[in-house]
Each structure stands twice: as structure tokens, then as C-alpha cells.
Coordinates of C-alpha atoms in Angstrom, one line a residue:
M1 CA 0.0 0.0 0.0
S2 CA 1.3 3.5 -0.9
S3 CA -0.2 5.0 2.3
L4 CA -1.3 3.4 5.6
P5 CA -5.0 2.5 6.0
K6 CA -7.2 4.3 8.4
H7 CA -10.3 2.2 8.4
V8 CA -10.2 -1.6 8.1
L9 CA -13.0 -4.1 7.5
V10 CA -12.4 -7.5 9.2
T11 CA -14.7 -10.4 8.3
G12 CA -15.1 -13.1 10.8
A13 CA -14.3 -10.5 13.4
T14 CA -16.1 -12.2 16.3
G15 CA -14.2 -15.5 15.7
F16 CA -11.1 -17.0 17.3
I17 CA -8.6 -15.5 14.8
G18 CA -10.6 -12.5 13.8
A19 CA -11.0 -11.1 17.3
H20 CA -7.2 -11.1 17.8
V21 CA -6.8 -9.3 14.4
V22 CA -9.3 -6.7 15.6
D23 CA -7.5 -6.1 18.9
Q24 CA -4.1 -5.6 17.2
L25 CA -5.6 -3.2 14.7
L26 CA -7.2 -1.2 17.5
S27 CA -4.0 -1.1 19.5
R28 CA -2.3 0.5 16.6
G29 CA -4.9 3.3 16.4
L30 CA -6.8 2.1 13.4
K31 CA -10.6 2.2 13.1
V32 CA -12.2 -1.2 12.6
R33 CA -15.5 -2.3 11.2
G34 CA -16.2 -6.0 12.0
A35 CA -18.4 -8.1 9.8
T36 CA -20.2 -10.9 11.8
R37 CA -23.1 -13.2 11.4
S38 CA -24.2 -12.3 14.9
L39 CA -24.6 -8.6 15.8
A40 CA -25.0 -9.6 19.4
K41 CA -21.5 -11.0 19.4
G42 CA -20.2 -7.8 17.8
Q43 CA -21.9 -5.7 20.5
A44 CA -20.4 -8.0 23.2
M45 CA -16.9 -7.3 21.7
V46 CA -17.5 -3.5 21.7
A47 CA -18.8 -3.7 25.3
A48 CA -15.6 -5.6 26.4
R49 CA -13.4 -2.9 24.8
P50 CA -14.7 0.4 26.2
K51 CA -11.3 2.1 25.6
Y52 CA -11.9 1.5 21.8
A53 CA -15.6 2.2 21.6
S54 CA -15.1 5.1 19.2
Q55 CA -12.8 3.0 16.9
L56 CA -14.9 -0.1 16.6
D57 CA -18.3 -0.9 15.0
F58 CA -20.0 -4.0 13.6
V59 CA -22.2 -4.9 10.7
E60 CA -24.3 -8.1 10.6
I61 CA -24.0 -10.2 7.5
K62 CA -25.9 -13.4 7.7
D63 CA -24.6 -15.0 4.4
F64 CA -21.0 -14.1 3.6
E65 CA -21.2 -16.0 0.4
E66 CA -23.9 -13.9 -1.3
L67 CA -22.7 -11.5 -3.9
G68 CA -23.4 -7.9 -3.0
V69 CA -23.7 -8.4 0.8
F70 CA -20.5 -6.5 1.5
E71 CA -21.2 -3.4 -0.7
D72 CA -22.4 -1.3 2.2
A73 CA -19.9 -2.7 4.6
V74 CA -16.9 -1.5 2.5
K75 CA -18.1 2.1 2.2
G76 CA -15.4 4.4 3.7
I77 CA -13.1 1.4 4.1
D78 CA -9.5 1.5 2.6
A79 CA -8.4 -2.1 3.6
V80 CA -9.9 -5.5 4.2
I81 CA -8.8 -8.5 6.3
H82 CA -10.9 -11.5 5.2
V83 CA -10.7 -14.1 7.9
A84 CA -14.2 -15.7 7.6
S85 CA -14.5 -19.1 5.9
P86 CA -16.8 -22.1 6.2
F87 CA -15.4 -24.9 8.4
T88 CA -17.2 -28.2 9.0
Y89 CA -16.4 -31.9 8.7
D90 CA -20.1 -32.8 8.9
T91 CA -21.2 -32.6 5.3
K92 CA -23.5 -34.4 2.9
D93 CA -22.4 -32.5 -0.2
N94 CA -18.8 -31.3 -0.2
E95 CA -19.3 -29.0 -3.1
K96 CA -22.4 -27.2 -1.9
E97 CA -21.4 -27.1 1.8
L98 CA -17.7 -26.4 1.7
I99 CA -16.1 -25.6 -1.6
I100 CA -18.6 -23.3 -3.3
P101 CA -19.3 -21.3 -0.1
A102 CA -15.5 -20.8 0.4
I103 CA -15.0 -19.6 -3.2
N104 CA -18.1 -17.4 -3.1
G105 CA -17.1 -15.8 0.2
V106 CA -13.8 -14.7 -1.3
R107 CA -15.4 -13.5 -4.5
S108 CA -18.1 -11.6 -2.6
I109 CA -15.6 -9.6 -0.5
L110 CA -13.3 -8.9 -3.5
D111 CA -16.1 -7.9 -5.7
A112 CA -17.3 -5.3 -3.1
A113 CA -13.8 -4.1 -2.6
A114 CA -13.3 -3.6 -6.3
K115 CA -16.6 -1.7 -6.7
S116 CA -15.7 0.6 -3.8
R117 CA -12.5 1.8 -5.5
S118 CA -11.3 3.0 -2.0
V119 CA -9.8 -0.3 -0.9
R120 CA -6.0 -0.6 -1.4
R121 CA -5.2 -4.0 0.1
V122 CA -7.0 -7.2 1.0
V123 CA -5.3 -9.7 3.3
I124 CA -6.9 -13.2 3.1
T125 CA -6.6 -16.0 5.7
S126 CA -6.0 -19.1 3.7
S127 CA -4.6 -22.3 5.3
F128 CA -1.8 -24.8 5.4
A129 CA -4.5 -27.1 4.0
A130 CA -4.0 -25.2 0.7
V131 CA -0.3 -26.0 0.8
M132 CA 0.3 -29.5 2.0
D133 CA 0.5 -32.6 -0.2
V134 CA -0.5 -35.6 2.0
D135 CA 1.1 -38.0 -0.5
R136 CA 4.5 -36.3 -0.5
K137 CA 6.8 -38.5 1.6
A138 CA 10.3 -38.1 2.9
P139 CA 13.1 -38.9 2.5
P140 CA 14.6 -36.7 1.3
Y141 CA 13.7 -34.0 3.8
F142 CA 11.6 -31.2 2.3
T143 CA 10.3 -27.9 3.4
Y144 CA 6.9 -26.5 2.5
S145 CA 6.9 -22.8 1.5
G146 CA 4.5 -20.2 0.1
Q147 CA 5.3 -21.6 -3.4
D148 CA 3.6 -24.9 -2.7
W149 CA 0.0 -25.9 -3.4
N150 CA -1.8 -29.1 -2.5
P151 CA -2.3 -31.1 -5.7
L152 CA -6.1 -31.8 -5.2
T153 CA -8.2 -31.3 -8.4
Y154 CA -11.6 -29.7 -8.2
E155 CA -13.1 -33.0 -9.3
E156 CA -11.4 -34.9 -6.5
S157 CA -12.6 -32.4 -4.0
I158 CA -16.2 -32.6 -4.9
D159 CA -16.3 -36.4 -5.4
K160 CA -19.0 -38.0 -3.2
A161 CA -16.4 -40.6 -2.1
T162 CA -14.0 -37.8 -0.9
S163 CA -14.0 -37.3 2.9
A164 CA -14.9 -33.9 4.3
V165 CA -11.4 -33.5 5.7
I166 CA -9.9 -33.7 2.1
A167 CA -12.8 -31.6 0.7
Y168 CA -11.9 -28.9 3.2
R169 CA -8.3 -28.9 1.9
G170 CA -9.8 -28.4 -1.6
S171 CA -12.1 -25.6 -0.4
K172 CA -9.1 -23.6 1.0
K173 CA -7.1 -24.2 -2.2
F174 CA -9.8 -23.2 -4.6
A175 CA -11.0 -20.2 -2.6
E176 CA -7.4 -18.9 -2.5
L177 CA -6.9 -19.5 -6.2
A178 CA -10.1 -17.6 -6.9
A179 CA -8.6 -14.6 -5.1
W180 CA -5.4 -14.7 -7.1
D181 CA -7.4 -15.2 -10.3
F182 CA -9.6 -12.2 -9.5
V183 CA -6.7 -9.8 -9.0
R184 CA -4.9 -11.1 -12.1
D185 CA -7.9 -10.9 -14.4
L186 CA -9.7 -7.8 -13.1
K187 CA -6.7 -5.7 -12.0
P188 CA -8.6 -3.9 -9.2
T189 CA -7.4 -0.9 -7.2
F190 CA -6.0 -3.2 -4.5
D191 CA -3.4 -5.9 -4.2
I192 CA -3.8 -9.0 -2.0
V193 CA -1.7 -10.9 0.5
T194 CA -2.5 -14.5 1.6
L195 CA -1.5 -16.3 4.8
C196 CA -1.5 -20.1 5.0
P197 CA -1.2 -20.9 8.7
P198 CA -1.1 -24.4 10.1
M199 CA -2.9 -25.5 13.4
T200 CA -3.6 -22.4 15.4
F201 CA -3.8 -22.3 19.3
G202 CA -3.8 -19.7 22.0
P203 CA -5.9 -17.7 24.4
I204 CA -9.3 -16.4 23.2
A205 CA -10.3 -12.8 22.7
H206 CA -13.7 -13.5 21.1
P207 CA -17.0 -13.6 23.1
I208 CA -17.9 -17.0 24.4
T209 CA -19.9 -17.9 27.5
S210 CA -18.8 -21.4 28.2
V211 CA -16.0 -23.9 27.5
E212 CA -18.3 -25.8 25.2
Q213 CA -18.1 -22.8 22.8
L214 CA -14.3 -23.1 22.4
N215 CA -13.0 -23.2 18.8
V216 CA -12.0 -26.7 17.6
S217 CA -8.2 -26.4 18.0
N218 CA -8.3 -25.0 21.5
A219 CA -11.0 -27.5 22.6
M220 CA -8.6 -30.3 21.7
L221 CA -5.9 -28.8 23.9
W222 CA -8.4 -28.2 26.8
N223 CA -9.6 -31.8 26.5
V224 CA -6.0 -33.0 26.8
A225 CA -5.6 -30.8 29.9
Q226 CA -8.7 -32.5 31.3
G227 CA -7.3 -36.0 30.9
E228 CA -8.6 -37.2 27.6
S229 CA -7.3 -40.6 26.7
P230 CA -6.2 -41.8 24.3
L231 CA -4.7 -38.5 23.2
P232 CA -5.6 -37.1 19.8
V233 CA -3.0 -37.5 17.1
A234 CA -1.9 -34.4 15.2
R235 CA -2.3 -34.6 11.5
V236 CA 0.7 -32.4 11.0
P237 CA 3.2 -31.2 13.6
F238 CA 3.1 -27.5 12.6
W239 CA 1.3 -24.8 14.5
I240 CA 1.2 -21.1 15.3
D241 CA 0.1 -19.0 18.3
V242 CA -3.1 -17.0 17.4
R243 CA -1.5 -13.8 18.6
D244 CA 1.5 -14.3 16.2
L245 CA -1.0 -15.1 13.4
A246 CA -3.0 -11.9 14.1
Q247 CA 0.2 -9.9 14.1
A248 CA 1.1 -11.5 10.7
H249 CA -2.3 -10.3 9.3
V250 CA -1.7 -6.7 10.5
E251 CA 1.9 -6.6 9.3
A252 CA 0.8 -8.0 5.9
L253 CA -1.7 -5.2 5.7
L254 CA 0.7 -2.4 6.8
R255 CA 3.9 -3.3 5.0
S256 CA 3.8 -2.1 1.4
E257 CA 6.4 -4.6 0.3
A258 CA 4.2 -7.5 1.4
G259 CA 1.7 -6.9 -1.5
G260 CA 1.2 -9.7 -3.9
K261 CA 2.9 -12.3 -1.6
R262 CA 1.8 -15.6 -0.1
F263 CA 3.2 -16.4 3.3
L264 CA 3.3 -19.6 5.4
P265 CA 3.5 -18.3 9.0
G266 CA 4.4 -21.0 11.5
A267 CA 6.5 -21.6 14.6
P268 CA 9.8 -23.4 14.1
E269 CA 9.0 -25.7 17.0
R270 CA 6.9 -28.8 16.2
F271 CA 4.1 -30.0 18.5
S272 CA 2.2 -33.1 19.6
Y273 CA -0.6 -33.6 22.0
S274 CA 1.6 -35.7 24.3
L275 CA 3.9 -32.6 24.5
A276 CA 0.9 -30.5 25.4
A277 CA -0.1 -33.0 28.1
K278 CA 3.4 -32.9 29.6
I279 CA 3.4 -29.1 29.6
V280 CA 0.1 -29.1 31.4
E281 CA 1.2 -31.6 34.0
D282 CA 4.5 -29.9 34.6
N283 CA 3.0 -26.4 35.1
F284 CA -0.4 -26.9 36.7
S285 CA -0.7 -28.5 40.2
W286 CA -4.3 -29.5 39.6
A287 CA -3.2 -31.5 36.5
K288 CA -0.7 -33.8 38.3
G289 CA -1.7 -37.4 37.6
K290 CA -4.7 -36.3 35.7
V291 CA -3.5 -36.0 32.1
A292 CA -2.7 -39.0 29.9
R293 CA 0.9 -40.1 29.8
E294 CA 1.5 -41.2 26.3
E295 CA 4.5 -41.0 24.0
Q296 CA 3.9 -39.7 20.6
V297 CA 6.6 -39.5 17.9
I298 CA 6.8 -36.1 16.3
D299 CA 7.3 -36.2 12.5
E300 CA 10.5 -34.5 11.7
S301 CA 10.8 -35.7 8.1
H302 CA 9.8 -32.4 6.6
G303 CA 9.3 -28.8 7.7
I304 CA 7.7 -25.5 6.9
D305 CA 9.2 -22.2 6.0
G306 CA 7.9 -20.0 8.7
A307 CA 11.2 -18.0 8.7
T308 CA 10.3 -16.0 5.6
A309 CA 7.1 -14.7 7.2
A310 CA 9.0 -14.0 10.4
K311 CA 11.6 -12.0 8.5
E312 CA 9.4 -10.1 6.1
L313 CA 6.5 -9.5 8.6
G314 CA 8.6 -8.9 11.7
L315 CA 7.3 -11.9 13.7
N316 CA 8.9 -13.5 16.8
Y317 CA 7.1 -16.8 17.3
K318 CA 5.9 -17.8 20.7
T319 CA 6.9 -21.2 22.2
F320 CA 4.4 -24.0 22.4
K321 CA 4.9 -24.0 26.2
Q322 CA 3.9 -20.4 26.5
T323 CA 0.8 -20.9 24.2
V324 CA -0.4 -23.9 26.1
Q325 CA 0.2 -22.2 29.5
D326 CA -1.6 -19.0 28.5
L327 CA -4.6 -20.9 27.1
V328 CA -5.0 -23.4 29.9
T329 CA -4.6 -20.6 32.5
Q330 CA -7.4 -18.6 30.8
I331 CA -9.8 -21.6 30.4
Y332 CA -9.2 -22.9 34.0
K333 CA -10.2 -19.5 35.3
M334 CA -13.3 -19.4 33.0
E335 CA -14.3 -22.9 34.3
G336 CA -13.9 -21.7 37.9
S337 CA -16.0 -18.6 37.4
S338 CA -18.8 -20.4 35.6

């Protein structure tokens, strides 16, 4: 961007990642408009941030995938961070429930941004799911980077025999490709940056009223802390703290040189749920003898290039220990007060 934005639209602003993005934008003095499916959640976020009441407002958009729904929301906006995307493994029709909604959500926000002619950059939350190739095996050792794409075809993604887990990977790939195609073909007034994070953990900033409302990744960690056995098995050993990911979004927005790039932000340290269990037991007296003691081998046959994002976006990744401790401390207090 040639000049710094003053007013940013954040989609999915009341979600796990989006709320942290909102907080980091506010702390830097920017005005934020949050798009949410629930205005009540937006109002709860404003109420919890009285210091920023004059900088933060929300618009309710029930169906993010419908063309035209963002046209009012982008009025007066000069940048967008698009976090919202459908996520479910409970599908009957992968194309209708996962892939088309993800693609249409991206097209809807980009179309509105293009029509506004005031938007100068759009940062899009993609996923490591758009990067990884589950059939690629080591040796030799290899490193995933922002140049890699999963090899799924559209036909494979929508096949009725394809699991929702694989279809989700397709949805992230084809939604992100739709964004790059949009910018290439229509040459709008803005450029884009995409981020492809792996598993994301960390303390919550979005409005929830009970532990049952935790996002999926954090719920898995909390279940480990509560003694779940057998322990879940990580599909990949890569992860990032949500606060680092939120910072990556904001830096991708504010740094002009990030325009047109695709980043894979991720901590250099690998994780497993047995490592999480050990961290909990070693650091919380109430967890002694409670968590499952299992040994899980962490796959070190390949890696991710989180260093490029760290260097170009100024990130300093948190340790897995800090992330687990901060989340478990927060949720334990929430449980105690409920």
C-alpha cells in the first residue's frame, strides 16, 4: 500500500482469529469495522473494549457467500482482512457445503472491494491445508513454502467418495486460487496478501460464555488438559500462536512490500498432544496425575518455511509451552467462574 490505511473491514471479526486481528488493529490506532453473522457477538466485543468504543463498530451479514452483501460494509473502508471461511467436517455435499461457499465468500468480498474503489489492500486468511500434499513423503527431507500448493483437483474435492477432511483442503485451495485469479484478471485498485497458517492455538479474545463454545483447536488442547485418553494425534506437527498469526495479518496489511505475496507463518517448534499433556502436568498442580501419559513421535521428516514470514513481517514466534500455558490458565479461570 502506498499509504497506511485508516479504516479496516475485518470479516469473521467475532471468531477466534478475527477477534485477535481486531485487537491488534485497534491497539495501533486504526478504526475497525467488524463483519459478523451475529450482531449480538459484535456488541459484546465492543462492550468488552470500552477504551476503543469510538474506533470499533460492527455490521451483521448473515450470508457471507452472497454477492453484494459487503457493498455497504466497505463504504469508507480502505483495507480489508478477510478471515471468515466455512469450516465443517459434517457434510453431505462437499461442493455445496464447503467448496462453493468458500469460493463465493472470497469473490463476494473482493467484488465489493473492487466496486468501492477505495480499498487498497486485501489480506486473506487461507490455510496450510491449501499448501500440503499428503502423498508427498520423505526422504529426502523437504520444506513447505509459500510456493507450494496441494495437488487436489476440483473433481477430486467434490467427489462423493471424498471425505470432508480432504474436501476442506480443496475448499481452501480453490478459494485462495479464486482470489489470485480475481486480481490477475480484473486488476482492481487493490493488491492481495494471503496467509496459510497451520494449526492455530492460544488464548481467546472473542466472546464465548462457556468452555463448550471453544473453537475446535483450543477445545482439543483443553480436552488434553482435562485428561482425555487416548490422546488425539496431530495430522501435522506444525502450528502457530493465534497472537502471532494476528500480528502477521496486521503486518501483511501495513507493510507495502508484502503486497502480492503468499506467506506460510508457523512456529519453528513442532508440537504433539503428548507434548501438550506434559506441559500441562509440569506447570499446573491441579493436573498432576490427571493428564494422559503417552509417548507420541513427532514427525521431523519435513518442515515449513515460517522463517520467511518471520523476517518479512517482523514476527517473533511464541513457544508451544507459552501458548499452552496461556490458554490453559485462561480456560481454567473461566471454568472456575462459571
